[in-house]
Amino acid sequence: MKNLFFALSLGTMMVFSGAAFGQEVKDGEKPKQEQNNTRSNGKNNMNRKFGQERAANMKQMNGEKQERTAAFDNKQEGKDPQKEAEKKARKEEKDRLKAEKKMVKKNKTRK
């Protein structure tokens, strides 16, 4: 009974340590599974290396974006609603004439 318990405990220790699967890991070495995954490790290393620089660039870009939107909002506040209405009416009239001209041209080509 003692031998059975000892064998079971030894087997579970081997499974959890990876020794049963040939995953013997020496000091300072990565397990084989991590070693084979070099592409993602390279990406992770690159991300770690340039992470701070990228974060600084993102903060700068966000700051510039906020400045642009603030300038745009300021420009919007200064607009005259009457001028905007006139501008919109002119544009609608122009679009209507353009569509009318297109229909006349279409009708001529059908005959």
XYZ file of C-alpha atoms in Angstrom:
111
model
C 0.000 0.000 0.000
C 2.851 2.358 0.824
C 4.517 1.554 -2.495
C 1.321 2.293 -4.415
C 0.905 5.674 -2.713
C 4.580 6.488 -3.321
C 4.314 5.538 -7.014
C 1.185 7.650 -7.498
C 2.660 10.688 -5.788
C 5.893 10.330 -7.762
C 3.907 10.058 -11.023
C 1.877 13.178 -10.302
C 5.024 15.097 -9.394
C 6.605 14.067 -12.695
C 3.509 15.105 -14.643
C 3.320 18.504 -13.005
C 7.030 19.153 -13.347
C 6.982 18.177 -17.019
C 9.620 15.493 -16.606
C 7.229 12.816 -17.866
C 6.895 14.632 -21.198
C 10.566 15.343 -21.792
C 10.223 18.931 -20.621
C 13.327 19.002 -18.518
C 14.162 22.656 -18.058
C 17.612 23.755 -17.044
C 18.249 26.943 -15.138
C 17.989 30.005 -17.382
C 16.418 28.091 -20.293
C 12.891 28.332 -21.580
C 10.769 25.205 -22.016
C 10.731 23.814 -25.574
C 7.207 25.015 -26.227
C 8.238 28.625 -25.613
C 11.481 28.251 -27.569
C 9.655 27.078 -30.690
C 7.317 30.038 -30.586
C 10.003 32.495 -31.689
C 7.787 34.632 -33.913
C 5.413 35.640 -31.157
C 8.308 35.986 -28.731
C 9.965 38.364 -31.169
C 6.765 40.366 -31.395
C 6.457 40.458 -27.631
C 10.048 41.589 -27.253
C 9.554 44.279 -29.872
C 6.373 45.432 -28.162
C 8.179 45.638 -24.852
C 11.105 47.463 -26.431
C 9.089 50.092 -28.257
C 6.069 50.175 -25.956
C 7.077 53.308 -24.088
C 7.956 55.149 -27.290
C 4.653 54.166 -28.876
C 2.735 55.276 -25.783
C 4.431 58.676 -25.884
C 3.590 59.055 -29.589
C -0.039 58.132 -28.949
C -0.309 60.722 -26.184
C 1.151 63.356 -28.504
C -1.217 62.400 -31.335
C -4.213 62.486 -29.007
C -3.171 65.935 -27.806
C -2.941 67.202 -31.395
C -6.325 65.691 -32.190
C -7.890 67.458 -29.213
C -6.347 70.748 -30.335
C -7.777 70.290 -33.833
C -11.256 69.505 -32.526
C -11.130 72.506 -30.189
C -10.159 74.744 -33.123
C -12.985 73.248 -35.188
C -15.492 73.823 -32.374
C -14.341 77.432 -32.054
C -14.795 77.899 -35.801
C -18.302 76.396 -35.595
C -19.287 78.844 -32.866
C -18.383 81.843 -35.038
C -20.646 80.828 -37.973
C -23.661 82.925 -38.875
C -26.853 80.815 -39.078
C -28.417 83.080 -41.731
C -25.387 82.718 -44.021
C -25.433 78.969 -43.490
C -29.116 78.805 -44.496
C -28.446 80.852 -47.658
C -25.492 78.648 -48.529
C -27.587 75.517 -48.079
C -30.400 76.943 -50.254
C -27.921 77.789 -53.056
C -26.480 74.288 -52.909
C -29.930 72.665 -53.079
C -30.874 74.849 -56.063
C -27.628 73.959 -57.814
C -28.189 70.239 -57.203
C -31.780 70.480 -58.470
C -30.660 72.204 -61.690
C -27.933 69.625 -62.178
C -30.411 66.750 -61.804
C -32.861 68.459 -64.192
C -30.121 68.916 -66.803
C -29.158 65.267 -66.451
C -32.752 64.131 -67.033
C -33.042 66.296 -70.184
C -29.825 64.804 -71.510
C -31.070 61.279 -70.762
C -34.365 61.915 -72.573
C -32.544 63.270 -75.654
C -30.341 60.199 -75.930
C -33.320 57.801 -75.713
C -35.069 59.250 -78.795
